[in-house]
Coordinates of C-alpha atoms and ligand atoms in Angstrom, one line a residue:
M1 CA -1.1 72.5 -84.9
L2 CA -4.0 69.7 -86.2
D3 CA -4.1 68.6 -89.5
I4 CA -7.8 68.8 -90.1
Q5 CA -6.7 67.4 -93.9
K6 CA -5.5 64.2 -92.4
I7 CA -8.7 64.3 -89.4
R8 CA -10.7 64.4 -92.0
K9 CA -10.0 61.4 -93.8
D10 CA -10.7 59.6 -90.5
F11 CA -14.5 60.6 -91.1
P12 CA -15.5 58.4 -94.3
I13 CA -19.3 60.1 -93.4
L14 CA -17.8 64.1 -94.6
S15 CA -16.7 62.6 -97.8
R16 CA -20.5 62.4 -98.5
E17 CA -22.6 64.7 -100.6
V18 CA -25.9 66.0 -99.7
N19 CA -28.7 67.0 -102.3
G20 CA -25.5 67.1 -104.9
K21 CA -23.7 68.7 -102.2
P22 CA -20.3 68.7 -100.3
L23 CA -22.2 67.4 -96.8
I24 CA -20.8 70.2 -94.1
Y25 CA -22.2 68.7 -90.8
F26 CA -23.0 71.5 -88.2
D27 CA -24.6 69.8 -86.4
N28 CA -22.5 67.9 -84.3
A29 CA -24.2 69.5 -80.5
A30 CA -26.4 66.9 -81.1
T31 CA -24.6 63.6 -82.0
S32 CA -20.8 64.2 -83.1
Q33 CA -20.1 62.3 -86.5
T34 CA -18.3 58.7 -86.1
P35 CA -14.1 57.9 -86.4
Q36 CA -12.5 55.0 -88.9
Q37 CA -11.7 53.5 -86.4
V38 CA -15.4 53.7 -84.6
I39 CA -16.5 52.2 -86.7
D40 CA -13.4 49.6 -87.5
C41 CA -13.8 48.5 -84.2
I42 CA -17.8 47.9 -83.8
V43 CA -16.7 45.8 -86.8
D44 CA -14.1 43.9 -85.5
Y45 CA -16.9 42.7 -82.4
Y46 CA -18.8 41.9 -84.5
S47 CA -17.3 39.5 -86.8
R48 CA -14.6 38.2 -84.2
Y49 CA -15.9 38.3 -80.3
N50 CA -19.3 38.5 -80.1
A51 CA -20.9 36.8 -77.1
N52 CA -22.5 37.9 -73.7
I53 CA -20.4 39.5 -70.7
H54 CA -19.7 38.1 -67.5
R55 CA -21.5 35.2 -67.7
G56 CA -19.8 32.6 -70.1
V57 CA -16.9 30.5 -69.5
H58 CA -16.1 30.1 -73.0
T59 CA -13.1 32.1 -75.0
L60 CA -15.4 34.7 -76.5
S61 CA -17.4 35.1 -73.6
Q62 CA -13.7 35.8 -71.4
E63 CA -12.7 38.1 -75.1
A64 CA -15.9 40.2 -74.4
T65 CA -16.1 40.8 -70.8
D66 CA -12.2 42.0 -70.3
A67 CA -12.3 44.4 -74.2
Y68 CA -15.9 45.8 -72.5
E69 CA -14.3 46.1 -68.4
E70 CA -11.1 47.8 -70.2
A71 CA -13.6 50.3 -71.6
R72 CA -14.3 51.7 -68.5
I73 CA -11.5 51.9 -67.6
K74 CA -10.6 54.3 -70.3
I75 CA -13.8 55.9 -69.5
Q76 CA -12.5 56.3 -66.3
Q77 CA -9.6 57.4 -66.3
H78 CA -10.5 59.9 -69.0
F79 CA -12.9 61.6 -66.4
N80 CA -10.3 60.5 -63.6
A81 CA -12.5 58.5 -61.4
A82 CA -11.0 57.1 -57.5
K83 CA -12.4 54.1 -59.5
P84 CA -13.6 52.0 -62.1
Y85 CA -17.1 50.7 -60.5
E86 CA -17.6 54.5 -60.0
I87 CA -18.0 54.1 -63.0
I88 CA -21.5 53.0 -64.5
L89 CA -22.2 52.7 -68.0
T90 CA -25.2 53.1 -69.0
S91 CA -27.7 53.8 -72.8
G92 CA -27.2 57.7 -72.0
T93 CA -26.7 61.0 -70.7
T94 CA -30.9 60.6 -70.2
E95 CA -30.9 57.3 -68.5
S96 CA -28.5 58.5 -66.0
I97 CA -30.3 60.7 -65.4
N98 CA -33.4 59.0 -64.7
L99 CA -31.0 56.3 -62.6
V100 CA -30.4 59.3 -60.2
A101 CA -33.8 60.7 -60.0
N102 CA -35.4 57.6 -58.7
G103 CA -32.7 56.7 -56.9
F104 CA -32.7 60.1 -55.3
A105 CA -36.6 59.2 -54.2
S106 CA -36.1 56.9 -52.0
L107 CA -33.4 59.8 -50.3
L108 CA -35.5 63.2 -50.7
K109 CA -38.8 63.3 -48.7
K110 CA -41.6 66.0 -48.0
G111 CA -39.9 69.3 -47.1
D112 CA -37.0 68.9 -49.2
E113 CA -35.3 71.2 -52.4
I114 CA -33.7 71.2 -55.1
I115 CA -32.5 73.7 -57.6
V116 CA -31.9 73.1 -61.6
S117 CA -30.8 75.2 -63.8
A118 CA -32.9 77.9 -66.2
L119 CA -30.4 76.2 -69.1
E120 CA -31.7 72.4 -68.8
H121 CA -32.3 70.7 -71.3
H122 CA -34.9 68.8 -71.2
S123 CA -33.6 65.7 -70.1
N124 CA -32.2 67.8 -67.1
I125 CA -35.8 69.2 -66.0
V126 CA -38.5 66.6 -66.5
P127 CA -36.5 63.3 -64.0
W128 CA -36.7 66.3 -61.5
Q129 CA -39.8 67.3 -61.9
M130 CA -41.7 63.2 -61.3
L131 CA -39.3 63.2 -58.5
C132 CA -40.6 66.5 -56.9
E133 CA -44.3 65.4 -57.8
H134 CA -43.5 62.2 -56.2
V135 CA -42.0 62.9 -52.7
G136 CA -43.3 66.5 -52.5
A137 CA -40.2 68.2 -52.6
T138 CA -40.1 71.8 -54.4
M139 CA -38.2 72.3 -57.3
K140 CA -36.1 75.7 -57.4
V141 CA -34.4 77.3 -60.6
I142 CA -31.3 79.1 -61.3
P143 CA -32.1 82.0 -63.4
M144 CA -30.7 83.2 -66.1
F145 CA -29.0 86.4 -67.3
E146 CA -30.4 88.3 -71.5
N147 CA -27.0 86.9 -72.4
G148 CA -27.3 83.6 -71.2
Q149 CA -25.1 83.1 -67.5
L150 CA -26.9 82.0 -64.9
D151 CA -27.4 84.3 -62.0
M152 CA -24.9 82.7 -59.3
E153 CA -25.4 85.0 -56.5
T154 CA -29.8 84.3 -56.7
Y155 CA -28.3 80.5 -57.1
V156 CA -26.9 80.9 -53.6
S157 CA -29.6 82.8 -52.2
L158 CA -31.5 79.9 -53.7
L159 CA -29.2 76.8 -51.1
N160 CA -30.4 76.7 -47.2
K161 CA -31.1 73.6 -45.0
N162 CA -33.3 71.8 -47.3
T163 CA -31.9 71.8 -50.7
K164 CA -30.5 68.5 -50.8
L165 CA -30.0 68.2 -54.8
V166 CA -27.9 71.0 -57.6
F167 CA -28.6 70.0 -61.4
C168 CA -27.0 71.7 -63.7
N169 CA -25.4 70.8 -67.4
H170 CA -21.4 72.4 -68.1
V171 CA -22.2 73.6 -71.1
S172 CA -26.0 74.6 -71.9
N173 CA -26.5 73.1 -75.0
A174 CA -29.0 75.3 -76.9
L175 CA -26.3 78.2 -76.5
G176 CA -22.9 76.9 -76.0
I177 CA -22.5 78.1 -72.8
I178 CA -20.0 77.2 -70.3
N179 CA -21.3 77.6 -67.2
P180 CA -19.5 77.8 -63.6
V181 CA -20.1 74.3 -62.0
K182 CA -16.8 74.2 -59.9
F183 CA -18.3 77.8 -57.7
I184 CA -21.7 75.6 -58.1
I185 CA -21.3 72.0 -57.1
D186 CA -18.5 74.2 -54.2
K187 CA -22.1 76.2 -52.1
A188 CA -23.9 73.6 -52.9
H189 CA -21.2 71.2 -51.0
E190 CA -21.8 74.3 -48.4
V191 CA -25.0 73.0 -47.1
G192 CA -24.3 69.5 -47.9
A193 CA -26.8 68.8 -50.7
A194 CA -25.0 66.3 -53.5
V195 CA -24.6 67.8 -57.4
L196 CA -25.5 65.9 -60.8
I197 CA -23.3 67.5 -64.2
D198 CA -24.7 67.5 -67.3
G199 CA -21.1 66.6 -68.9
A200 CA -23.5 65.5 -72.8
Q201 CA -22.6 68.5 -74.0
S202 CA -19.0 69.8 -72.3
S203 CA -17.0 66.3 -72.4
P204 CA -16.7 66.4 -76.7
H205 CA -14.8 70.1 -76.2
I206 CA -13.6 69.9 -72.3
K207 CA -12.0 66.2 -70.9
A208 CA -13.9 66.6 -66.6
D209 CA -11.4 66.0 -63.3
V210 CA -14.7 64.4 -61.7
Q211 CA -12.1 64.6 -58.3
A212 CA -10.9 68.6 -59.3
L213 CA -13.9 69.0 -59.6
D214 CA -15.4 66.8 -56.2
V215 CA -19.0 66.4 -58.1
D216 CA -21.0 64.0 -56.5
F217 CA -22.5 63.2 -60.3
Y218 CA -21.2 63.3 -63.6
V219 CA -23.2 62.3 -66.6
A220 CA -22.4 62.5 -71.2
S221 CA -23.4 60.0 -73.7
A222 CA -21.1 58.1 -76.4
H223 CA -22.9 59.4 -79.0
K224 CA -21.2 63.4 -78.9
I225 CA -17.7 62.1 -78.4
C226 CA -17.5 60.7 -81.6
G227 CA -18.5 57.3 -80.0
P228 CA -21.7 55.2 -81.1
T229 CA -25.4 55.8 -79.9
G230 CA -27.4 53.8 -76.6
V231 CA -23.9 53.9 -74.4
G232 CA -23.3 56.9 -72.0
L233 CA -21.9 56.7 -68.6
L234 CA -22.9 58.3 -64.9
Y235 CA -20.0 58.7 -62.1
G236 CA -20.6 58.5 -58.9
K237 CA -18.9 58.8 -55.7
E238 CA -18.5 55.2 -54.6
D239 CA -20.2 56.9 -51.5
W240 CA -23.5 57.7 -52.8
L241 CA -23.5 55.1 -55.8
N242 CA -24.0 53.3 -52.8
K243 CA -27.0 54.6 -51.3
L244 CA -29.0 54.8 -53.9
P245 CA -31.1 51.8 -54.3
P246 CA -30.7 49.8 -58.0
Y247 CA -32.9 51.2 -60.9
K248 CA -33.5 48.5 -62.9
G249 CA -34.3 44.6 -62.0
G250 CA -32.6 41.7 -63.8
G251 CA -30.2 39.5 -64.7
E252 CA -26.7 40.3 -63.3
M253 CA -27.3 43.2 -60.9
I254 CA -28.0 40.0 -58.6
D255 CA -26.4 38.6 -56.0
Q256 CA -28.4 36.3 -54.3
V257 CA -33.0 35.5 -56.0
T258 CA -35.5 33.4 -54.2
F259 CA -38.7 34.0 -53.9
E260 CA -38.9 35.5 -50.5
K261 CA -35.9 37.7 -51.3
T262 CA -32.6 38.9 -53.5
T263 CA -29.5 40.8 -52.8
F264 CA -28.1 43.1 -54.9
A265 CA -24.3 42.7 -56.7
G266 CA -22.0 45.6 -55.6
L267 CA -20.5 47.9 -57.4
P268 CA -20.8 48.5 -60.5
H269 CA -23.3 45.2 -61.9
K270 CA -26.3 47.0 -59.4
F271 CA -26.8 49.3 -61.9
E272 CA -26.3 46.9 -65.2
A273 CA -29.5 45.1 -65.2
G274 CA -29.6 43.6 -68.1
T275 CA -27.2 43.3 -71.2
P276 CA -26.1 45.9 -72.1
N277 CA -24.6 47.9 -75.3
I278 CA -21.4 45.9 -75.3
C279 CA -19.8 47.3 -78.8
G280 CA -21.4 50.5 -78.2
V281 CA -19.1 50.7 -74.3
I282 CA -16.0 49.2 -76.4
A283 CA -16.3 51.6 -79.1
F284 CA -16.6 54.2 -77.1
G285 CA -13.9 53.2 -74.7
V286 CA -12.2 53.7 -78.7
A287 CA -13.9 57.0 -79.5
L288 CA -12.2 58.7 -76.7
D289 CA -9.4 56.9 -77.0
Y290 CA -9.5 59.0 -80.7
M291 CA -10.0 62.3 -78.9
N292 CA -7.1 62.0 -76.5
D293 CA -4.5 61.6 -79.7
I294 CA -5.6 64.2 -81.1
G295 CA -5.4 66.6 -77.6
F296 CA -8.1 68.4 -75.8
E297 CA -6.8 71.3 -75.6
E298 CA -5.8 70.7 -79.0
I299 CA -9.5 70.6 -80.3
G300 CA -10.3 73.6 -77.6
A301 CA -8.0 75.8 -79.2
Y302 CA -8.7 75.3 -82.9
E303 CA -12.6 74.6 -82.2
H304 CA -12.1 78.1 -80.3
E305 CA -10.9 79.6 -83.9
L306 CA -13.1 78.0 -85.4
L307 CA -15.7 79.6 -83.3
V308 CA -14.8 83.0 -83.8
H309 CA -14.0 83.7 -87.2
A310 CA -17.8 82.2 -87.5
T311 CA -19.4 84.7 -85.3
E312 CA -17.0 87.4 -86.7
K313 CA -18.9 86.6 -90.1
L314 CA -22.3 85.9 -88.9
L315 CA -22.6 89.2 -87.6
A316 CA -21.7 90.8 -90.4
I317 CA -24.5 89.8 -92.0
G318 CA -26.7 92.6 -90.7
D319 CA -29.9 92.1 -88.2
V320 CA -28.2 89.1 -87.0
T321 CA -28.4 88.6 -82.7
I322 CA -26.1 85.6 -81.4
Y323 CA -27.9 84.4 -78.2
G324 CA -26.1 83.6 -75.4
T325 CA -21.5 85.2 -75.0
G326 CA -19.4 85.0 -72.9
D327 CA -17.2 81.8 -72.3
K328 CA -18.4 79.4 -75.0
T329 CA -17.5 75.8 -77.5
A330 CA -18.1 76.3 -80.6
V331 CA -21.8 76.9 -80.9
I332 CA -23.3 79.5 -82.6
S333 CA -27.5 79.8 -81.9
F334 CA -28.6 82.3 -83.9
N335 CA -32.1 84.3 -85.8
I336 CA -31.9 86.7 -88.5
E337 CA -34.7 89.8 -87.6
N338 CA -38.3 88.1 -89.1
I339 CA -37.3 85.2 -90.4
H340 CA -38.1 81.8 -89.0
P341 CA -35.4 79.5 -88.0
Y342 CA -37.0 76.6 -90.1
D343 CA -37.0 78.3 -92.7
I344 CA -33.7 78.9 -92.5
G345 CA -32.2 75.6 -91.7
T346 CA -34.6 73.9 -95.1
I347 CA -32.6 76.1 -97.1
I348 CA -29.1 75.6 -96.2
D349 CA -30.2 71.8 -96.0
K350 CA -30.7 72.2 -99.5
L351 CA -27.4 73.2 -100.0
G352 CA -26.0 70.2 -98.6
I353 CA -25.6 72.3 -94.3
A354 CA -26.5 70.5 -92.0
V355 CA -27.5 72.5 -89.1
R356 CA -30.0 71.7 -85.7
T357 CA -33.4 74.5 -85.8
G358 CA -35.7 74.8 -82.7
H359 CA -35.7 75.1 -79.4
H360 CA -33.4 72.4 -78.6
C361 CA -35.2 70.6 -76.3
A362 CA -35.2 73.4 -73.8
Q363 CA -38.0 75.5 -74.6
P364 CA -37.4 77.3 -71.3
I365 CA -34.7 79.2 -72.0
M366 CA -36.5 80.3 -76.0
D367 CA -39.8 81.4 -74.1
F368 CA -37.2 83.5 -71.3
Y369 CA -35.9 84.6 -75.7
K370 CA -39.8 85.0 -76.6
I371 CA -39.1 83.2 -79.6
P372 CA -39.5 80.5 -81.2
G373 CA -36.9 78.8 -81.9
T374 CA -32.5 79.5 -83.4
V375 CA -31.1 78.6 -85.5
R376 CA -27.7 76.6 -84.0
A377 CA -24.4 75.1 -86.3
S378 CA -22.3 74.1 -83.8
F379 CA -18.7 73.0 -84.5
S380 CA -16.4 69.9 -84.2
F381 CA -12.7 69.5 -84.7
Y382 CA -13.4 68.6 -88.4
N383 CA -14.6 70.9 -89.2
T384 CA -12.7 73.5 -91.1
K385 CA -13.1 77.6 -91.7
E386 CA -13.3 77.0 -95.0
E387 CA -17.1 75.4 -94.8
I388 CA -18.2 78.4 -92.9
D389 CA -17.4 80.3 -95.4
T390 CA -19.9 77.8 -97.6
F391 CA -22.2 78.9 -94.7
I392 CA -22.1 82.1 -94.1
E393 CA -23.0 82.5 -98.1
A394 CA -25.9 80.5 -97.8
I395 CA -26.7 82.5 -95.1
K396 CA -26.4 85.3 -96.7
R397 CA -28.8 83.7 -99.0
A398 CA -30.9 82.1 -97.5
K399 CA -31.2 85.9 -96.0
K400 CA -32.2 87.2 -99.0
M401 CA -34.6 84.9 -100.3
L402 CA -37.2 84.8 -96.9
S403 CA -37.3 89.0 -96.1
Ligands
PLP501 C1 -27.6 65.6 -75.1 C2 -28.0 66.2 -74.3 C3 -28.7 65.5 -73.5 C4 -29.2 64.3 -74.1 O1 -28.5 63.1 -74.1 P1 -28.6 62.1 -75.3 O2 -28.1 61.9 -75.5 O3 -30.0 61.9 -76.0 O4 -29.2 60.8 -73.6 C5 -29.4 65.9 -71.8 N1 -28.7 66.9 -71.9 C6 -27.5 68.3 -72.4 C7 -26.8 69.1 -72.1 C8 -27.0 66.9 -73.4 O5 -26.4 67.7 -74.9

């Protein structure tokens, strides 16, 4: 059992007020809040050992380098990568995906095929479209059912010897659906295709084991896992990372430079040009420690309770449609009949409640349901049933005002 009141004390922001009401933060799928332990780490870094890494022989640089590389190992262990250098530190999921898409531009040829799912975030659609246009490859889409689940039968029928890559999110950010990624990976491997799994939305709730999944690439952002913004990771199998060319040129990623020719550094530095977000990476390590100390099983079980509680109460209001059913993380994407999601979001913000409204960077899903958007309430382990009850009262009030 989690001691939620104790956990909440770790998050200073949770005690602030918004519009004269206690903040109820239900926009965790957009970004999570930051515990004091992570805030302290950031203050400590800039107060004591701010320096550039991998370059100086001086003490501060050594300390910063050690802390940065220790964080890489924490991230490696968290995702169970085989080697620390299979973890590439990036500015986030979006950059990680672009790094891979950019690299594949030199590996794909005309006639090759890539497959994406209908549930993707724009950041997992647009880079691949750009790639396909560039190399003359074709993009195919795994369709979804009305309940938000992906159609695995059609997926299998899309696979063939021309399929080179498959991309899918582990959990849909718009609906919270947990996708059958192991099946997707195994089927893709049968035809020799590589698989990238977008773990941005799963990583706050599910501890992924990249070796057990046998996934080729796995990406995530620190800011959704209690860490700071501007940091993320790309896990790649060593063989794949060696095949991909560097993404950005600059300092840190070279071996030898002359004006005639540059040879590149080995992994992971080949992909880490320039000064990285040193403090952010170190703080990401602290965030993972923080969450692992609480325990992902405990987090998952508690958040599931919140999801069940909120779903029941919300449906009881009447005229509510929830999009996406089945195996889900603690996300509820919903609409109330004849009311625009934006109007609901605006009214409940006045009551101190933060939810996301709109298309959630997943317009194809909204097109599928023929809706402009949804209200998305996404819960974290620091939320409570009492907060959900207050939210339900607020939704009732908004419904009365708007209908
Ligand atoms: C948030 C999110 C992204 C984008 O992450 P950034 O941190 O903005 O780069 C991509 N995919 C999914 C599923 C997400 O939830």
